[in-house]
Tab-separated table of C-alpha atoms in Angstrom:
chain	number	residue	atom	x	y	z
A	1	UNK	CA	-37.241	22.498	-26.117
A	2	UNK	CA	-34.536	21.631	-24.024
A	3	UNK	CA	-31.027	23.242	-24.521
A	4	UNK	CA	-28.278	22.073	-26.184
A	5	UNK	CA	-26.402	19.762	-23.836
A	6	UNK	CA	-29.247	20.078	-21.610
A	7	UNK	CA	-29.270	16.893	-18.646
A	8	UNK	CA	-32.436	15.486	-18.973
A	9	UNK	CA	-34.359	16.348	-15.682
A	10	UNK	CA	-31.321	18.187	-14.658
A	11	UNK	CA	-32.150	21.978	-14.823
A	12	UNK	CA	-29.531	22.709	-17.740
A	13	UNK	CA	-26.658	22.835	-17.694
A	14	UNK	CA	-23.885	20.178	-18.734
A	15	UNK	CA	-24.521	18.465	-15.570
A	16	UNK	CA	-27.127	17.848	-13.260
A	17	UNK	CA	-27.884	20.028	-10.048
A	18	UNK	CA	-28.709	18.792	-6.691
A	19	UNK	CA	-29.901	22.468	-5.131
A	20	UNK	CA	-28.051	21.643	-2.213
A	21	UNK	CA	-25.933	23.320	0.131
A	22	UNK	CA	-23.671	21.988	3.226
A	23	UNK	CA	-22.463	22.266	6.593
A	24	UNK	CA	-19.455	20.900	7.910
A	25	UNK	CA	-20.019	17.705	9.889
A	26	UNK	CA	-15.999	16.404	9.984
A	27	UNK	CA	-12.621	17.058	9.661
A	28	UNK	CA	-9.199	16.065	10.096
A	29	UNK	CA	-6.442	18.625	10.329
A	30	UNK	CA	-4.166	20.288	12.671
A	31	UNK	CA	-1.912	18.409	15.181
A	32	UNK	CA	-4.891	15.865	15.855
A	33	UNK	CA	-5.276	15.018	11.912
A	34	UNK	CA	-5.024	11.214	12.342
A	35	UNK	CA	-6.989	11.108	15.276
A	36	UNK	CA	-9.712	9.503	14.130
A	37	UNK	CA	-8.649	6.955	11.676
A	38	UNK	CA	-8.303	3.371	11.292
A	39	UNK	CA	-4.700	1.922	10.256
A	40	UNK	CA	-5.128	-1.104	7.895
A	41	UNK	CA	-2.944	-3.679	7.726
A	42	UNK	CA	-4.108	-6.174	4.850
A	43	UNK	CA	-2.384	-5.496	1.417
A	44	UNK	CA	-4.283	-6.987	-1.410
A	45	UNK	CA	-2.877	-6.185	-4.271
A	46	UNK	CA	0.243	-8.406	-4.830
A	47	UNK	CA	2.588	-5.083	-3.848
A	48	UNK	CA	5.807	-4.401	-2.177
A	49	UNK	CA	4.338	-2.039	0.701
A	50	UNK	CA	4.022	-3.170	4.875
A	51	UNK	CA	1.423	-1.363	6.258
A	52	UNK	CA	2.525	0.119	9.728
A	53	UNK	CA	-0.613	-0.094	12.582
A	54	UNK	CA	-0.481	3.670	14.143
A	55	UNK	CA	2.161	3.463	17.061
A	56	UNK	CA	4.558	1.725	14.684
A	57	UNK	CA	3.403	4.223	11.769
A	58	UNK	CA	3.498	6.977	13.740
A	59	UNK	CA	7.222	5.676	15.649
A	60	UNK	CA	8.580	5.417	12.114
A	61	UNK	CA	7.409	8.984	10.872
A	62	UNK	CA	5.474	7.279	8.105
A	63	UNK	CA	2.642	9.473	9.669
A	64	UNK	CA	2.513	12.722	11.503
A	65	UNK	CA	0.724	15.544	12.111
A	66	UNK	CA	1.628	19.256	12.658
A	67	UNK	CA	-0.310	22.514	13.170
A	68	UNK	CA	-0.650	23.324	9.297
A	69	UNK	CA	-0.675	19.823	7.563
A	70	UNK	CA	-0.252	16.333	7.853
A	71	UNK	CA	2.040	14.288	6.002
A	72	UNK	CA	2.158	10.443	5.127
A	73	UNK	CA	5.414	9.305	3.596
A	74	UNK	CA	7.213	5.877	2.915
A	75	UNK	CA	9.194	4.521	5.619
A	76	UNK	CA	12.309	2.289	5.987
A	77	UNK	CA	13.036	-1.119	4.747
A	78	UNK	CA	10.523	-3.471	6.479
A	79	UNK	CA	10.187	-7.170	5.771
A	80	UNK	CA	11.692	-8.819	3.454
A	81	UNK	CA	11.169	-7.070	0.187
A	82	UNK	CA	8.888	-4.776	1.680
A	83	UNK	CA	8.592	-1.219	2.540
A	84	UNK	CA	6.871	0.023	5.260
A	85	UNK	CA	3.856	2.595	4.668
A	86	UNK	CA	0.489	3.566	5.602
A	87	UNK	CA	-2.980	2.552	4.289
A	88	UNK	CA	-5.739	4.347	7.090
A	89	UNK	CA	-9.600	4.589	6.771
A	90	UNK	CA	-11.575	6.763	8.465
A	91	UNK	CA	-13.335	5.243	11.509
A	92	UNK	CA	-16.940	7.434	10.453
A	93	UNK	CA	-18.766	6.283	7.370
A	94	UNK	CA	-21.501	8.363	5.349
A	95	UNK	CA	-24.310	7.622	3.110
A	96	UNK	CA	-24.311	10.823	0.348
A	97	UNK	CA	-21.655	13.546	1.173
A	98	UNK	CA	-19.528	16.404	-0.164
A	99	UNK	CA	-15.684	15.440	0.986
A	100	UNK	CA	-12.843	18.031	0.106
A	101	UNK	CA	-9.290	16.998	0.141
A	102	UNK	CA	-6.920	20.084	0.632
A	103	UNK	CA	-3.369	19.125	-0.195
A	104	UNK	CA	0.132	21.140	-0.791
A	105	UNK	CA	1.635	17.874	-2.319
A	106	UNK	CA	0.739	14.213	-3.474
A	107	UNK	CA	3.138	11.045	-4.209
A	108	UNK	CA	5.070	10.760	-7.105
A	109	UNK	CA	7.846	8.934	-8.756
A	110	UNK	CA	8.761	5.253	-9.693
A	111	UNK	CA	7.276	2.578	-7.789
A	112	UNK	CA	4.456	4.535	-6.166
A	113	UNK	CA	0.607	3.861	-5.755
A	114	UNK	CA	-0.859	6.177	-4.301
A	115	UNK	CA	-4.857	6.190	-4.096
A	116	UNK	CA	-7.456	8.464	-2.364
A	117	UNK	CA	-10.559	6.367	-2.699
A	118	UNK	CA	-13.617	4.942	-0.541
A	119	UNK	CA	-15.136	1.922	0.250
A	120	UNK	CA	-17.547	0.467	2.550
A	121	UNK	CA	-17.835	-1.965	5.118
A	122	UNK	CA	-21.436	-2.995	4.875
A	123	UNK	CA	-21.015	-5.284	1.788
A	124	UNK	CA	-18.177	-7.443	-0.055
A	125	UNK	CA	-16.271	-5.633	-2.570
A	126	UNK	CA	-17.556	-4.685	-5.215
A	127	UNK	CA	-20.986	-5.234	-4.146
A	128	UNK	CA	-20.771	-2.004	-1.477
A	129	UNK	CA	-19.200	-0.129	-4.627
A	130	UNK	CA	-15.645	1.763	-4.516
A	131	UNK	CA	-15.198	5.251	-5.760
A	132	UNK	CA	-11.325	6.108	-6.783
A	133	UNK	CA	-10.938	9.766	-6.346
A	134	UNK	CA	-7.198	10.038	-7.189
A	135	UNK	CA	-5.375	6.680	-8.109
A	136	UNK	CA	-2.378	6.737	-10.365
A	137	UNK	CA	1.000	4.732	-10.431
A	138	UNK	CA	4.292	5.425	-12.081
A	139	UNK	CA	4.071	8.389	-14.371
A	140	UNK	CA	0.314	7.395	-15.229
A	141	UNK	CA	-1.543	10.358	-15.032
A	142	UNK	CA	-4.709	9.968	-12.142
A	143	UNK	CA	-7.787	9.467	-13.003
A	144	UNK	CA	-11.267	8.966	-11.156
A	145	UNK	CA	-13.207	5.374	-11.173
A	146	UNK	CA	-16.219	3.493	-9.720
A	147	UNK	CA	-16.392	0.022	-9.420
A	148	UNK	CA	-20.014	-1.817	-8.443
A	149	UNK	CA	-21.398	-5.230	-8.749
A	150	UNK	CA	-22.687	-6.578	-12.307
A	151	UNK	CA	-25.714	-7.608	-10.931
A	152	UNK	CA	-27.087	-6.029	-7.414
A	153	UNK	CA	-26.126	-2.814	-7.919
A	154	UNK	CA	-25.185	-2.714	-11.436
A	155	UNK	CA	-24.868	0.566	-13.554
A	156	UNK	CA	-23.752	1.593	-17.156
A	157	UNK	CA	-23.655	4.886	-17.988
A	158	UNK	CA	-25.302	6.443	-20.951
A	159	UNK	CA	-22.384	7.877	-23.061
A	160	UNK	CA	-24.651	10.549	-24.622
A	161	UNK	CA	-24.626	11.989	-21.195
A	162	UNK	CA	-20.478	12.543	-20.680
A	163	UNK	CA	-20.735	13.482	-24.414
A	164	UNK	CA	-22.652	16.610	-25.351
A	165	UNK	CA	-22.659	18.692	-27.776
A	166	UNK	CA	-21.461	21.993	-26.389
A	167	UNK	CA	-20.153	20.026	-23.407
A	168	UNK	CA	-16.669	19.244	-22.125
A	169	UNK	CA	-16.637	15.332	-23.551
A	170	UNK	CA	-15.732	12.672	-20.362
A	171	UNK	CA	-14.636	9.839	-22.311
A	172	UNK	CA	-14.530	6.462	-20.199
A	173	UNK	CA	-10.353	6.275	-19.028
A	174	UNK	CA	-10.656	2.404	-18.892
A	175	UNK	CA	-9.610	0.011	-21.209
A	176	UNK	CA	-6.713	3.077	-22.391
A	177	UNK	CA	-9.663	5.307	-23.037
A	178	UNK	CA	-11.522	3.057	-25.026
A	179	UNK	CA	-14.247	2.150	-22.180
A	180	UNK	CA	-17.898	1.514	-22.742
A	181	UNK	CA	-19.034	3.078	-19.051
A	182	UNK	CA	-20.044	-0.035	-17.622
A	183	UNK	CA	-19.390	0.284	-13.724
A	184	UNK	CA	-19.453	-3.469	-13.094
A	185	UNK	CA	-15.833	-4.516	-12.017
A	186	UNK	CA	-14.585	-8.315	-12.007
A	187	UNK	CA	-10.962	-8.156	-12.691
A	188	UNK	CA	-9.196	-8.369	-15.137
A	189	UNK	CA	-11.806	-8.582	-17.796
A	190	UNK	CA	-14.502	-5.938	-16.104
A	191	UNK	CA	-12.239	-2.476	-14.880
A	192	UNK	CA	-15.308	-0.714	-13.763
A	193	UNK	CA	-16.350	3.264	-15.223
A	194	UNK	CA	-13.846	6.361	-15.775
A	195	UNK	CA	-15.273	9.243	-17.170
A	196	UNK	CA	-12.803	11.901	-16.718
A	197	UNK	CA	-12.515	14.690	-18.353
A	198	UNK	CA	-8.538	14.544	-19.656
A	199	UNK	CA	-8.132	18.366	-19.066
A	200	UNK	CA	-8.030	18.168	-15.467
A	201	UNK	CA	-5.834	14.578	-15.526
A	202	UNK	CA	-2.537	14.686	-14.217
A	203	UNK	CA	0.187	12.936	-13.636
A	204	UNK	CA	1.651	12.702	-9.273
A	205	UNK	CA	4.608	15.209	-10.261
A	206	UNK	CA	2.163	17.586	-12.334
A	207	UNK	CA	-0.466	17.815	-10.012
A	208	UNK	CA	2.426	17.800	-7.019
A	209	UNK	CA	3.200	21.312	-8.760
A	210	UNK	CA	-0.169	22.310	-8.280
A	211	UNK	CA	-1.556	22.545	-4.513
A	212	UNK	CA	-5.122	21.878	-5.020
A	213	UNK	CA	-8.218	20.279	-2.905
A	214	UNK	CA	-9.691	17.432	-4.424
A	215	UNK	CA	-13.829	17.274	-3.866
A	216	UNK	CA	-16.522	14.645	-4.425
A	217	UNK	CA	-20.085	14.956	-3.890
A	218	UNK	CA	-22.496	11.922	-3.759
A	219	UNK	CA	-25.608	12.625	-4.025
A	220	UNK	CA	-28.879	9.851	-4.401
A	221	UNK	CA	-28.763	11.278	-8.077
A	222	UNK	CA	-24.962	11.413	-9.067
A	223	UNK	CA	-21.208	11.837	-8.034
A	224	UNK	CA	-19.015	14.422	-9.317
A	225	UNK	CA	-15.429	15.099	-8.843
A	226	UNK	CA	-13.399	17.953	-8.498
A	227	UNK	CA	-10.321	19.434	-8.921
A	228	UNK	CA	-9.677	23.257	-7.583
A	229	UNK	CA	-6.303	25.334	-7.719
A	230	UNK	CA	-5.860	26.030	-4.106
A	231	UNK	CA	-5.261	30.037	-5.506
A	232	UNK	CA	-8.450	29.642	-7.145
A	233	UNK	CA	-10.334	28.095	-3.818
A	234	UNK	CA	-14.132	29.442	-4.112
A	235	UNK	CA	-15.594	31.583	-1.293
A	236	UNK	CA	-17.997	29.528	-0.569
A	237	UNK	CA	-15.956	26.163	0.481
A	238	UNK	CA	-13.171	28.872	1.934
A	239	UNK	CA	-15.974	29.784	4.478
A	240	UNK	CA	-17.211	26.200	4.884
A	241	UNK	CA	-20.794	26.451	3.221
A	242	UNK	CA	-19.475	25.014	-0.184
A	243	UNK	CA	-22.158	25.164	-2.913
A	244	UNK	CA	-20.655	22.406	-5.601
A	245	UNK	CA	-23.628	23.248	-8.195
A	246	UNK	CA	-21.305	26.716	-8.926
A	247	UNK	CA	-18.089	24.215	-9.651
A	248	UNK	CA	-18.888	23.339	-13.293
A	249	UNK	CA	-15.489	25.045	-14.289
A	250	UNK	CA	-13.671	22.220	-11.914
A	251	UNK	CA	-15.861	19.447	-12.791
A	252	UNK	CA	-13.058	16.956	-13.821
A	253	UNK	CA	-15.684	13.562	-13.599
A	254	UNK	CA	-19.289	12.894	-13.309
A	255	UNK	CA	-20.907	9.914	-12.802
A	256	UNK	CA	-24.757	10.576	-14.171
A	257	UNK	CA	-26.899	7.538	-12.312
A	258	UNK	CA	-30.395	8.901	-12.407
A	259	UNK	CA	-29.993	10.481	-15.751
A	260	UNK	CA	-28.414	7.664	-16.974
A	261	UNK	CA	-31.602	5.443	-16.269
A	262	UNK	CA	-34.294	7.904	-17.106
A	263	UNK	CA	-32.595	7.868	-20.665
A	264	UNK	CA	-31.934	4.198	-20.792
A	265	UNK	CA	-33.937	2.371	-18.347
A	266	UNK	CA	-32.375	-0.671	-17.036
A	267	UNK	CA	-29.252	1.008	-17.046
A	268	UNK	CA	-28.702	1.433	-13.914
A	269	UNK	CA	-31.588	0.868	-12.179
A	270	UNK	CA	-30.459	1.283	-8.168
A	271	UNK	CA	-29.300	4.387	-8.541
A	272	UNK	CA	-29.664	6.066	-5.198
A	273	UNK	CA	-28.153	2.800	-3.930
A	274	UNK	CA	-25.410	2.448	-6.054
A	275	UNK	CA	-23.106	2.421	-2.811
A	276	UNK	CA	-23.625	1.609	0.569
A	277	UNK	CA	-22.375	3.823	3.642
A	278	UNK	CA	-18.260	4.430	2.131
A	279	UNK	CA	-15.584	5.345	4.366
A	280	UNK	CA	-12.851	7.361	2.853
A	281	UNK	CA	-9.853	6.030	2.636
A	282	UNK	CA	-6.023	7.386	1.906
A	283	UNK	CA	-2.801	4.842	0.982
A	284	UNK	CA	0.381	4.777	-0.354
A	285	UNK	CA	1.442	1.793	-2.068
A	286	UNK	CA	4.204	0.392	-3.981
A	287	UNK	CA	4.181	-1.856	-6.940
A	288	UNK	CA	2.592	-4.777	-7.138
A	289	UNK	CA	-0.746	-4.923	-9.505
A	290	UNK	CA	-0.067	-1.826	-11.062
A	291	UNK	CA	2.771	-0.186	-10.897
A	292	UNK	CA	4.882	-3.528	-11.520
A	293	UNK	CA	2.313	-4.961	-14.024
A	294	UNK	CA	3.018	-1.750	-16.146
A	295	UNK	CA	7.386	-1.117	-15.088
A	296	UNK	CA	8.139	-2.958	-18.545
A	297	UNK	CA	6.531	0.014	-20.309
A	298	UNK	CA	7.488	2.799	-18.208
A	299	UNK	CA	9.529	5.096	-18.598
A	300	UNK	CA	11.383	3.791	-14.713
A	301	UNK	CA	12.236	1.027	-16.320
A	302	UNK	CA	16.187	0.328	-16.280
A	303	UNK	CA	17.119	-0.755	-20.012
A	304	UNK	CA	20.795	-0.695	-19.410
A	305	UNK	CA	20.698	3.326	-20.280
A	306	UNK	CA	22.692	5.547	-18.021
A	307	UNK	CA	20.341	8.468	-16.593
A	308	UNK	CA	19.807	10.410	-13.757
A	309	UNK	CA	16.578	11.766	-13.785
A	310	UNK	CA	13.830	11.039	-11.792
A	311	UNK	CA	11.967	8.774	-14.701
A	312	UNK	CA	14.298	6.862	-15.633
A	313	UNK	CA	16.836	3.513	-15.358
A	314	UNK	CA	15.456	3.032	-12.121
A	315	UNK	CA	16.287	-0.548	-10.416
A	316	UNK	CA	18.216	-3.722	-11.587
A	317	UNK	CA	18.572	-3.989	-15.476
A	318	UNK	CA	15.731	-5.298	-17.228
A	319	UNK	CA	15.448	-8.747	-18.877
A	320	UNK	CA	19.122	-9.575	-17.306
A	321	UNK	CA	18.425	-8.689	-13.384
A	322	UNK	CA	14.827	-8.795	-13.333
A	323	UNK	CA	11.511	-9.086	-14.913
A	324	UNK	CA	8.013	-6.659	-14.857
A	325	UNK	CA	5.943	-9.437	-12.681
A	326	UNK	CA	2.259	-9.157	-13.450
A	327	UNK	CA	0.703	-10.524	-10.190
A	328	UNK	CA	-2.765	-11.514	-12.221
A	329	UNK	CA	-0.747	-13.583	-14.964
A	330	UNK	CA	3.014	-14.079	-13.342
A	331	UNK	CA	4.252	-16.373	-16.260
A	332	UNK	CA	5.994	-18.522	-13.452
A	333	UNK	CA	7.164	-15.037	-11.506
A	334	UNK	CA	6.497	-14.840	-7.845
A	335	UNK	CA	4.326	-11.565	-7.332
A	336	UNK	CA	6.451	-8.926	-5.223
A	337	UNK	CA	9.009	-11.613	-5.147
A	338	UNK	CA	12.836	-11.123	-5.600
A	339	UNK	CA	12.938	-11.101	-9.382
A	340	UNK	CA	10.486	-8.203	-9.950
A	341	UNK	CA	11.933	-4.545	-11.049
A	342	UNK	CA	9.639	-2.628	-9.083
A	343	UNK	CA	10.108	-4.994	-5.967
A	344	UNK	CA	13.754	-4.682	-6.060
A	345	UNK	CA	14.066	-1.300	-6.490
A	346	UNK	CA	11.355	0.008	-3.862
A	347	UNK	CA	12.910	-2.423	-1.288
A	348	UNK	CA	16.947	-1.869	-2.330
A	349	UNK	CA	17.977	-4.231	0.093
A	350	UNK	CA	21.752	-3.100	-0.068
A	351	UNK	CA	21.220	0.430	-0.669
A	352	UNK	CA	21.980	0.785	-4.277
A	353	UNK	CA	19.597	2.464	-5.961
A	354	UNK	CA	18.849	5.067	-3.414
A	355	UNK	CA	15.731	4.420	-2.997
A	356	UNK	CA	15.076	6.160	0.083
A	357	UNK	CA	16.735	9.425	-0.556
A	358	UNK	CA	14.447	9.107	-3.910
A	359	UNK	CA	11.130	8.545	-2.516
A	360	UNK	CA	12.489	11.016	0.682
A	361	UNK	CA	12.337	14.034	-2.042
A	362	UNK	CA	9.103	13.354	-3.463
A	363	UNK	CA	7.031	9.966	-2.346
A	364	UNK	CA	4.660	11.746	0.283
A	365	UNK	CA	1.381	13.187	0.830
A	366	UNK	CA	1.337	16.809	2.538
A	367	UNK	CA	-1.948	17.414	3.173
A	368	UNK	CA	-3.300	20.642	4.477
A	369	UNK	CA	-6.656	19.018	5.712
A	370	UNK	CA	-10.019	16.975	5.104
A	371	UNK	CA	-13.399	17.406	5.418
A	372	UNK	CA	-17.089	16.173	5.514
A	373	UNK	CA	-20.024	18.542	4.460
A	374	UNK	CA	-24.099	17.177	5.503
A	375	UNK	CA	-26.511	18.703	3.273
A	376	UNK	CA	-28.791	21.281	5.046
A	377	UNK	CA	-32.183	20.775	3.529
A	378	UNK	CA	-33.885	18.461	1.472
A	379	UNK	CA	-31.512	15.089	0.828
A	380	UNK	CA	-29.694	14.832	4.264
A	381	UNK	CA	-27.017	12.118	5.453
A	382	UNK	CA	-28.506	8.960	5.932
A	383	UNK	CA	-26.086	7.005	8.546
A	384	UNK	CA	-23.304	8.566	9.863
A	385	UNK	CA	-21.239	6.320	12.588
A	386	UNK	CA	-18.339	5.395	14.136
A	387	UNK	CA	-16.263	2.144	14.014
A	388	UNK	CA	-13.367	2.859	15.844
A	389	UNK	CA	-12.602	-1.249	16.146
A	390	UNK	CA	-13.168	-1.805	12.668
């Protein structure tokens, strides 16, 4: 009989093994870190960020790139109730890959969106599928999330799989933790799968405490995700042959798709195709569907209390000055528009929240590098290219 908390077909375990190992085949670090990535401009999500193209971006400081790290930050006061940023993809995209994100700091404070994610351009979202790697807003801790089609590439995890006896439990983050693991995404009813396991969930100023690299291996079975303490950084991915079937102790999400329709067939039944080619992609946003959506609640949110800290009273008064503006039901609001909290404060048109000095201390990435690992044997990389005029 199998062991308890077996994976069915999986070799044991709490998870299942791929057997693979894998060579570099990209990165981005050093002084050329940005090299080879795509600055978007298009901001669909209702928010208060201007997305710089790179000799503006890279004019501004809102990207640069040194010897030991990179760093994206917010820049000045753009457009009218806007802020200017960065949203870049890279200009390669890969069919199954390990991808490890080293990084000495990550965005955090009120008014930030920050997302590490991928997405592809073969396919209309969410049909090519979308994997959020780190996404959080606010002081809403990160968590990982897929979204896919309901119908051509449609997959619902089986819960007895993320829930094992003897097994860290990965209970679905969506719907406040109360999700059903139904990938299919069609907002706002349909938020797509979380499983995370709530151990390794953090909010932007814990894990900003906490240099770590971020991995996520996608594989025609399954995708797991990551999180290492840089101090405890294994050999193995130290010396660039990482071996993610010895990470169990890190595993922080796992998305099961094989396993999941072996158990329950129909389930998800594309399973090695659950996502076409994905491009990884890095952004730092401001407000808008999320973070504004959610400012009523928060803890930013500025109630008429007097406080200092970095949490709190952030922004015109609530209720008298402004209003949380949800950009998917606006009651009469004008998304990202003058009368929203978040809006107001991120943009501080006459420099009275100090908005800039805030987000100066702690509203950037500082990332020590990326890379791209090709299995070596057996399941290789299927398409590998380059769009640089994508």
């Amino acid at each position: 009989p199998a062991a308890a908390g077996a994976v069915p077909g999986g070799g044991g375990g709490c998870s299942e093994k791929g057997g693979l190992s894998y060579a570099l085949d990209w990165k981005a670090e050093g002084a050329t870190f940005w090299d080879d990535w795509n600055y978007l401009t298009f901001e669909p999500n209702s928010g208060a960020a201007e997305y710089l193209l790179r000799d503006e971006a890279m004019a501004k400081g809102v990207t640069t790139a040194h010897p030991s790290h990179a760093i994206l930050r917010p820049g000045p006061k753009g457009k009218y109730l806007k802020r200017t940023s960065a949203k870049l993809e890279t200009q390669r995209k890969w069919t199954y890959f390990l991808m490890a994100f080293k990084y000495e700091s990550v965005p955090w404070g009120c008014g930030v969106w920050p997302a590490l994610w991928t997405h592809s351009p073969e396919a209309a979202w969410p049909k090519g599928g979308e994997l959020d790697i780190m996404e959080y807003a606010n002081e809403i801790t990160s968590r990982t999330s897929l979204h896919v089609d309901a119908v051509e590439n449609r997959c619902e995890l089986n819960p007895e799989l993320l829930n094992r006896p003897g097994c860290p439990k990965m209970p679905d983050a969506e719907y406040n933790f109360t999700g059903h693991y139904d990938c299919a995404t069609a907002y706002p009813g349909k938020l797509g799968c979380a499983p995370n396991d709530v151990r390794f969930m953090g909010t932007g100023e814990e894990m900003a405490r906490e240099p770590s690299v971020v991995a996520a291996e996608w594989t025609a079975d399954y995708l797991k995700i990551f999180r290492i303490p840089s101090r405890e950084m294994p050999a193995d991915l130290a010396a660039d042959s990482p071996r993610p079937d010895e990470w169990d102790k890190w595993l922080m999400s796992y998305y099961p798709f094989s396993a999941s329709e072996r158990t329950r067939p129909g389930s998800c039944p594309n399973a090695a195709g659950i996502l076409k080619a994905q491009k990884i992609v890095l952004s730092l946003g401001f407000c808008g569907d999320w973070a504004s959506k959610v400012w009523e609640n928060s803890a930013c949110a500025n109630k008429g209390q007097y406080w200092t800290g970095p949490w709190s009273a952030k922004g015109p008064v609530m209720g008298s000055q402004c209003v949380a503006v949800d950009p998917h039901d606006p009651q009469g609001e004008t998304p990202a528009g003058p009368r929203d909290c978040c809006t107001r404060f991120i943009y501080d048109e006459g420099d009275e929240y100090g908005t800039e000095d805030y987000l100066a201390q702690h509203g950037f990435w500082n990332i020590s590098w990326l890379k791209v690992y090709q299995p070596t044997g057996g399941q290789r990389l299927r398409s590998v290219s380059k769009e640089p005029n994508s």
